[in-house]
Coordinates of C-alpha atoms and ligand atoms in Angstrom, one line a residue:
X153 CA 69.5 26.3 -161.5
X154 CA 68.0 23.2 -163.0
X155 CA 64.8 22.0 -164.3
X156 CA 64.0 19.7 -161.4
X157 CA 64.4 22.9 -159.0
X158 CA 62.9 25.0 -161.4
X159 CA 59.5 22.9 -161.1
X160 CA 59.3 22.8 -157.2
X161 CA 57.7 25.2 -155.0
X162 CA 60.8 27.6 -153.3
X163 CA 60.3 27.0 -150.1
X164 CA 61.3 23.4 -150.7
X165 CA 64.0 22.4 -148.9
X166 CA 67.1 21.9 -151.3
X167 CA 68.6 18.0 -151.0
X168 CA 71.8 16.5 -152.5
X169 CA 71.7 12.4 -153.3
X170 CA 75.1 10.9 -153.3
X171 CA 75.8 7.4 -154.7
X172 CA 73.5 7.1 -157.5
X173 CA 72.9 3.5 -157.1
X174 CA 69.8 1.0 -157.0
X175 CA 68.5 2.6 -153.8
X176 CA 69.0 5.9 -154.7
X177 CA 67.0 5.4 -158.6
X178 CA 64.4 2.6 -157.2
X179 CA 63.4 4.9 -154.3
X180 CA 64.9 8.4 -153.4
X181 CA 64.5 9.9 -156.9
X182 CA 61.1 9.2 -157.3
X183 CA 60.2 10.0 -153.6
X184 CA 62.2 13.5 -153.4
X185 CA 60.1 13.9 -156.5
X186 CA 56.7 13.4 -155.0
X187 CA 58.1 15.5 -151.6
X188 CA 56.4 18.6 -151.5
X189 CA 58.9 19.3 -148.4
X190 CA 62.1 18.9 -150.7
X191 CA 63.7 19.5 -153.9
X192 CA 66.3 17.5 -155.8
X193 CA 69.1 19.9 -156.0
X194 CA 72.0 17.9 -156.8
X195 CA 73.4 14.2 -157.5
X196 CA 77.3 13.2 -156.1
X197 CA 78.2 10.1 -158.4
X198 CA 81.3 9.1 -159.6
X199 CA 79.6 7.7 -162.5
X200 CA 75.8 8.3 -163.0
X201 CA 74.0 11.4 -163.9
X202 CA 70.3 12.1 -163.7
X203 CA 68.5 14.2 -166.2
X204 CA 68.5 17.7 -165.4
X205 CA 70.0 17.4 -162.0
X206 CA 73.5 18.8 -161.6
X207 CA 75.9 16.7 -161.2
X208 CA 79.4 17.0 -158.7
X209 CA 82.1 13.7 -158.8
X210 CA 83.0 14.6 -155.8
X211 CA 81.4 15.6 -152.2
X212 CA 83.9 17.7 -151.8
X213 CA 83.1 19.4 -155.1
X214 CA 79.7 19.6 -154.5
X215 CA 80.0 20.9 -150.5
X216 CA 81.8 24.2 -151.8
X217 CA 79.9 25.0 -155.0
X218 CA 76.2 24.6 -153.5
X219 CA 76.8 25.8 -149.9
X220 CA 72.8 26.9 -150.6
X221 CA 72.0 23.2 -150.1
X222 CA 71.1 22.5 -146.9
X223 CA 70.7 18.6 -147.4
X224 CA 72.2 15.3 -148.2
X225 CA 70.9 12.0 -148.5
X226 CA 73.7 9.2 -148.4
X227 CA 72.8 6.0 -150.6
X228 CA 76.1 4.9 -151.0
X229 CA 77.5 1.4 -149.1
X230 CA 77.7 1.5 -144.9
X231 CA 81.5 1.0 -145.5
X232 CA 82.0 4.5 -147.3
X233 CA 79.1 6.5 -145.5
X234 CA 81.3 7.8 -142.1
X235 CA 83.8 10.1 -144.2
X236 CA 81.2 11.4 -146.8
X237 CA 78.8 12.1 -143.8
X238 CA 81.4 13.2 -141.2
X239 CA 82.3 16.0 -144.4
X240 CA 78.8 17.2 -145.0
X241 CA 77.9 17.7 -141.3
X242 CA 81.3 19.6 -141.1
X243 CA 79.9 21.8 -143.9
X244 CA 76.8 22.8 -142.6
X245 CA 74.7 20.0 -144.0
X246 CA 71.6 18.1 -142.4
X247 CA 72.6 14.3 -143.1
X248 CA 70.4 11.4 -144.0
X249 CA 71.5 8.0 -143.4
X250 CA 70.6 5.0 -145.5
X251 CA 70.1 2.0 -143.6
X252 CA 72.6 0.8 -142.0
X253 CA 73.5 3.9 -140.7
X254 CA 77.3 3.1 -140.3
X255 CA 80.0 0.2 -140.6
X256 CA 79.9 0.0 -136.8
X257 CA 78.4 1.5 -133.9
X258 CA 81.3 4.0 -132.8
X259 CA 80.9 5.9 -135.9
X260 CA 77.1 6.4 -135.4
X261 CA 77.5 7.8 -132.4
X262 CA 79.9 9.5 -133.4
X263 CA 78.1 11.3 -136.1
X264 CA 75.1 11.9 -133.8
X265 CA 77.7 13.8 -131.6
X266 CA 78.8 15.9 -134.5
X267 CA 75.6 16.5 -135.5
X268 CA 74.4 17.8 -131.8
X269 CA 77.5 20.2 -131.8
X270 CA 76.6 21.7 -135.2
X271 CA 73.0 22.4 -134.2
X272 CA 72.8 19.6 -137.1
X273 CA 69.7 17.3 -138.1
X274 CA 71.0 13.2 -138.5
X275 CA 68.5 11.1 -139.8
X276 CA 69.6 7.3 -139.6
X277 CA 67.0 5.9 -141.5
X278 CA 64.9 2.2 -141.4
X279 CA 62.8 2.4 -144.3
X280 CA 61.1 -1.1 -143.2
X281 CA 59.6 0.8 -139.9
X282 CA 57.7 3.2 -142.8
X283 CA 56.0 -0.3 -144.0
X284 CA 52.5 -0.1 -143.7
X285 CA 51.5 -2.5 -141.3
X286 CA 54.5 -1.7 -138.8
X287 CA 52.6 0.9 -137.0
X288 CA 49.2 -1.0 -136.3
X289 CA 51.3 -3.7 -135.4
X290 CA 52.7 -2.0 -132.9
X291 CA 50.0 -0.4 -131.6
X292 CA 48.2 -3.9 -131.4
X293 CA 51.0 -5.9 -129.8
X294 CA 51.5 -2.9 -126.7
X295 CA 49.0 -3.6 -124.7
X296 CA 49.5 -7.4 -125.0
X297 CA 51.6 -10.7 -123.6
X298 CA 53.9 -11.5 -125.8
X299 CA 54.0 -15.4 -125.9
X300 CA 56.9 -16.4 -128.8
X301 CA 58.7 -14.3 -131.6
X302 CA 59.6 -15.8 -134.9
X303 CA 61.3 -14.0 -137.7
X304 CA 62.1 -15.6 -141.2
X305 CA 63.7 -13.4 -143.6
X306 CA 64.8 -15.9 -146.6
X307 CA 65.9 -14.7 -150.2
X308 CA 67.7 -15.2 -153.4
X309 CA 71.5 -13.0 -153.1
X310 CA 71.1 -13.4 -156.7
X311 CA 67.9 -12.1 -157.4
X312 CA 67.9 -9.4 -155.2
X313 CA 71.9 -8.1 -155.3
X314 CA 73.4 -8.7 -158.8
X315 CA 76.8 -7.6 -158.8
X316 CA 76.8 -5.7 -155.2
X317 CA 80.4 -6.9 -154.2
X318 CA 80.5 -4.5 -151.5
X319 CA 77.8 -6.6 -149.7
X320 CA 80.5 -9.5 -149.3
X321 CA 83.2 -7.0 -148.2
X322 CA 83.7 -6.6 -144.4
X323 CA 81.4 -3.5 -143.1
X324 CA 79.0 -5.3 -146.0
X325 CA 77.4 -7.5 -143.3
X326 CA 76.2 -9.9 -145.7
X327 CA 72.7 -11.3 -145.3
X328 CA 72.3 -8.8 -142.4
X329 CA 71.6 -6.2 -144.9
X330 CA 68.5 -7.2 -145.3
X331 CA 68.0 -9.4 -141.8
X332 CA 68.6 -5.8 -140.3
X333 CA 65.0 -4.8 -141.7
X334 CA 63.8 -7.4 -140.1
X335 CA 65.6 -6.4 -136.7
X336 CA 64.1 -2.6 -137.6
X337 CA 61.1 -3.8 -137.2
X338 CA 61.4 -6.1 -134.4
X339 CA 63.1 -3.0 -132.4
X340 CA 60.4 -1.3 -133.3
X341 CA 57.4 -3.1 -132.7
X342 CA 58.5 -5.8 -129.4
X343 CA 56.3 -4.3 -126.3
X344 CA 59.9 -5.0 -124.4
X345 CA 63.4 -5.0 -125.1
X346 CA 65.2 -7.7 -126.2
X347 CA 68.8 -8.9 -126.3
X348 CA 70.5 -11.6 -128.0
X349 CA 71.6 -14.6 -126.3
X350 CA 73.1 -16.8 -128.9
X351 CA 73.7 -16.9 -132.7
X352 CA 75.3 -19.2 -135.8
X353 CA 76.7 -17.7 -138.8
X354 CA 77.4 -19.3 -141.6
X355 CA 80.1 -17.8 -144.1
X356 CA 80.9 -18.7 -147.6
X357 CA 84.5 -19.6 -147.5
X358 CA 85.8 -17.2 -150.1
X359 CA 83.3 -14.6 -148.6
X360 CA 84.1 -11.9 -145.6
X361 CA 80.4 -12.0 -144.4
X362 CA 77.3 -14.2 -143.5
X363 CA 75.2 -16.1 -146.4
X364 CA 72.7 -17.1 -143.6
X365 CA 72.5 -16.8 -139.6
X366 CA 70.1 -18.1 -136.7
X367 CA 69.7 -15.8 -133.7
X368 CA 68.3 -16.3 -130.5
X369 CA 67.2 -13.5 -128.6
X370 CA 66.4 -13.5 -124.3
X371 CA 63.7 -10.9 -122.5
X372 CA 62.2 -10.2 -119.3
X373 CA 59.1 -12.1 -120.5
X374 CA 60.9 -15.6 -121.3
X375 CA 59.5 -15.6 -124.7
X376 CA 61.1 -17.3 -127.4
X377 CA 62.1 -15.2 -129.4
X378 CA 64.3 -16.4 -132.9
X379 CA 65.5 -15.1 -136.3
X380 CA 66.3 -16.9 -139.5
X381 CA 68.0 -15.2 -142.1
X382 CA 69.1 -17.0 -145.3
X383 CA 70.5 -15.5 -149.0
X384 CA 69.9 -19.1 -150.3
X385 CA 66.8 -18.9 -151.0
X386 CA 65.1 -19.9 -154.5
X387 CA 61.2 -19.8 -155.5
X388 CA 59.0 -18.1 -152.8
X389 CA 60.8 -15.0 -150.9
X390 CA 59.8 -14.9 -147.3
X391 CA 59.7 -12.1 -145.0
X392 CA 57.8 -12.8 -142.3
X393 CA 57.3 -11.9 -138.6
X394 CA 55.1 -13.9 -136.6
X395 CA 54.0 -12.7 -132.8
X396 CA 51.7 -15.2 -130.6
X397 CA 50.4 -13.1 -127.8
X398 CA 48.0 -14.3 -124.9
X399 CA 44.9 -12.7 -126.9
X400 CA 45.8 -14.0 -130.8
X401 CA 48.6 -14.4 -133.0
X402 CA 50.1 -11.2 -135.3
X403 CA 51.4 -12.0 -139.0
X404 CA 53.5 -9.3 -140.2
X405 CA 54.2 -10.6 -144.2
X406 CA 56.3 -9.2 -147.3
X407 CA 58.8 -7.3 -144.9
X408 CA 56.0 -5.3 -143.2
X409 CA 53.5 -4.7 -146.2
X410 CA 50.8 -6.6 -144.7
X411 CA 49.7 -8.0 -141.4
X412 CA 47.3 -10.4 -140.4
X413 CA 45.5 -11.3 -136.9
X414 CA 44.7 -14.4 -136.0
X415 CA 44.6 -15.6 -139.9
X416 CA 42.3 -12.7 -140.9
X417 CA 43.8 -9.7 -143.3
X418 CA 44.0 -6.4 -140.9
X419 CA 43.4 -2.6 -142.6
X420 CA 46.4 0.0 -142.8
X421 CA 47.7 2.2 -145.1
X422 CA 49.1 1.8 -149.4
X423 CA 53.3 1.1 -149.4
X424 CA 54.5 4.3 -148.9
X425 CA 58.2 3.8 -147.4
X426 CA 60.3 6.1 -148.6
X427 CA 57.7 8.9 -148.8
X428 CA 57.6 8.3 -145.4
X429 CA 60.9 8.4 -144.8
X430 CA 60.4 12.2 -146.6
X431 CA 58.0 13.2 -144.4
X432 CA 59.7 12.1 -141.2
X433 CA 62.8 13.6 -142.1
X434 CA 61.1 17.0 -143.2
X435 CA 59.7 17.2 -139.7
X436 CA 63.1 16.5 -137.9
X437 CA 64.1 19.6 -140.0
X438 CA 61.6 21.5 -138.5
X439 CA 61.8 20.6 -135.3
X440 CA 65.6 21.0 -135.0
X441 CA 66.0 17.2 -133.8
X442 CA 68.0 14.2 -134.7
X443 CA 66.7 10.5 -135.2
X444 CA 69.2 8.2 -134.3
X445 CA 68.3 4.3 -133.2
X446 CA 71.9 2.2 -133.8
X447 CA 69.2 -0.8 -131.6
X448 CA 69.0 -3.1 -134.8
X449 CA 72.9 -2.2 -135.8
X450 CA 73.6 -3.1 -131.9
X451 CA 71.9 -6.6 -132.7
X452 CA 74.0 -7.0 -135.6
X453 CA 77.2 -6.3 -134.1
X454 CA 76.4 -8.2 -131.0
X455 CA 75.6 -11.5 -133.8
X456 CA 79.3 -10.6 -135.1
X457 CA 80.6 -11.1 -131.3
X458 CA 78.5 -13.9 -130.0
X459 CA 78.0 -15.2 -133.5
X460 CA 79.0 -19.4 -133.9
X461 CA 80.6 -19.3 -137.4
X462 CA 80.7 -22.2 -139.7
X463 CA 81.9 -22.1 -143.0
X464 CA 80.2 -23.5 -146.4
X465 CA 80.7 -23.8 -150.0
X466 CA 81.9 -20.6 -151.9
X467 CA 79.2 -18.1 -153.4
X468 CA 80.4 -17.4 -157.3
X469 CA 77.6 -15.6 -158.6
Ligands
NAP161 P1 74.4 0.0 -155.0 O1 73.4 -0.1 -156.1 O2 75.5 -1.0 -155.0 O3 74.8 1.5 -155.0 C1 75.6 2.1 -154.1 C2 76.2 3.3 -154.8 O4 77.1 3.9 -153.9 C3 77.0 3.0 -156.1 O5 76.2 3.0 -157.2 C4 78.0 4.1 -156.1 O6 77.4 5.2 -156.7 C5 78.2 4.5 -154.6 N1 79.4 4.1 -154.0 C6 80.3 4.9 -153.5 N2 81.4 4.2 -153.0 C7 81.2 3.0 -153.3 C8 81.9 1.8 -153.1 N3 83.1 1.8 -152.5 N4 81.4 0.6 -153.6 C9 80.2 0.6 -154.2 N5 79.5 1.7 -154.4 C10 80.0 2.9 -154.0 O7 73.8 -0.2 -153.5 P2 72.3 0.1 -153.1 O8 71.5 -1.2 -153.3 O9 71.8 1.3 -153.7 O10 72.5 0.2 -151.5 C11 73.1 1.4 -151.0 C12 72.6 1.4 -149.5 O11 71.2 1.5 -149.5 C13 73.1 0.2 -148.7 O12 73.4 0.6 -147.4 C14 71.8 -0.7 -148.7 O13 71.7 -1.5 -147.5 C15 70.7 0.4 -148.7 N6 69.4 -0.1 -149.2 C16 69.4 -0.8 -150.4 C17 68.2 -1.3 -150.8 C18 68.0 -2.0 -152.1 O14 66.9 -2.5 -152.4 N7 69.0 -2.1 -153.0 C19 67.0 -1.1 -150.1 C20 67.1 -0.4 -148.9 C21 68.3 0.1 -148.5 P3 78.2 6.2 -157.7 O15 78.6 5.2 -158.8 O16 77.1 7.1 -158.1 O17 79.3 6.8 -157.0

């Protein structure tokens, strides 16, 4: 046994990372950490080890000598995640998804039907629905009329992805990886479903995937309701939602962190994203249930088949 389990209450629920990466260091660490409902048990890594956390190179290794860990949490890119997860729920093992939750749709639901046969928990997370402000939002904009729709998620590639080849790759989606949080929260907060009607992507021409797109999305309601996503972006980062309704306009601001009505700052809660995502998926445990949305992947995919693509200057990083 190591340290890190040695320090945490028993009864915590024992949890594997694998793909000790930026996501995995920047957030799950330090969250599993804080959990009182899990304990860091083990890291899968084909390079990185973690201080006092036992270490496997392989799943495979690590599924037959800890077949006392009942959990995984899969930080590794969407275009790997389908065999390593497909594996673990084989083996016995509740699954967490980082976002995306696959490559493509099919092997989502896929994995949520493999999970339902096992008596399994699958958790495809959306860390940007744990943002503070998502939650009022929502609960503000449901009994409302929603007028127009307008999402701007604009950032710098370089700033925010040094050196993540895998992003470019097909499966990588390109700048949907982070326009997807934005579509997270729009799934998650629109009072009515929405479905898109037109898109334009633009592609690097020595790149498989989007450096920006536009989407256009229909309802029931007529609203205008658009997207703008865009790795180009230098100085100010943007992540913004803006709702007008018929009773005041909502400002959802740095991907869900803050939220303003009508110009005026509104109250919720400290950032707490990942511990949420802790929380949530502790209570799925309990309850026996799967979480699985594939609504922003479906937008996504549906951008990649209605999608307009034009194709600009090559990204050299
Ligand atoms: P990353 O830093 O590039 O790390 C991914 C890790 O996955 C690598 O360090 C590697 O770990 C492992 N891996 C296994 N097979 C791989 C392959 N074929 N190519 C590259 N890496 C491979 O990526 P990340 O930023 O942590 O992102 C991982 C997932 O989390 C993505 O789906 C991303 O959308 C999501 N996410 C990222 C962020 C963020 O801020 N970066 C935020 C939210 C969600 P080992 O060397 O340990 O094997």
């Amino acid at each position: 046994m190591t340290v890190t389990e040695q320090t945490k209450d028993a009864t915590a629920t024992g949890i594997a990372i694998v793909g000790v990466g930026k996501i995995a260091r920047d957030q799950h660490v330090p969250s599993i950490g804080r959990s009182s409902a899990f304990r860091l048990a083990a890291t899968v890594s084909r390079n990185a080890e973690l201080d006092g956390v036992e270490s496997f190179a392989t799943l495979e290794a690590f599924l037959e000598a800890r077949p006392d860990v009942p959990a995984v949490a899969l930080c590794v890119p969407p275009q790997v995640r389908f065999d390593l997860a497909w594996a673990a729920l084989q083996a016995g093992r509740h699954v967490l998804l980082e976002k995306p939750p696959g490559a493509t749709l099919a092997e989502v639901e896929t994995l949520a039907g493999l999970a339902a046969e096992q008596n399994l928990t699958l958790f495809a997370t959306w860390h940007s629905r744990f943002a503070p402000a998502v939650a009022p939002a929502k609960a503000w904009l449901a009994s409302r009329t929603i007028r127009s729709v307008r999402i701007v998620w604009k950032e710098d590639v370089r700033r925010w992805h040094p050196g993540q080849e895998w992003i470019w790759e097909a499966g990588g989606i390109g700048v949907f990886d982070p326009g997807i949080n934005a579509l997270s929260i729009l799934t998650e907060i629109m009072p009515l479903p929405v479905h898109l009607s037109g898109a334009q992507l633009t592609f690097p021409e020595n790149r498989d995937t989007p450096i920006a797109a536009s989407l256009v999305f229909s309802n029931s309601a007529g609203a205008p309701v658009t997207a703008e996503f865009d790795w180009r972006q230098t100085g100010p980062q943007s992540w913004d939602i803006t709702v007008e309704t018929d009773d005041g306009t909502l400002h959802l601001s740095a991907g869900g962190a803050t939220m303003a009505i009508d110009g005026r700052k509104a109250d919720h809660g400290p950032e707490a994203e990942y511990d949420g995502i802790y929380v949530r998926f502790a209570e799925l445990l309990r309850k026996g249930e799967s979480e699985v949305d594939v609504s922003p992947l479906r937008h996504v995919a549906d951008a990649f088949m209605l999608g307009k693509r034009i194709v600009t200057d090559p990204f050299i990083e």
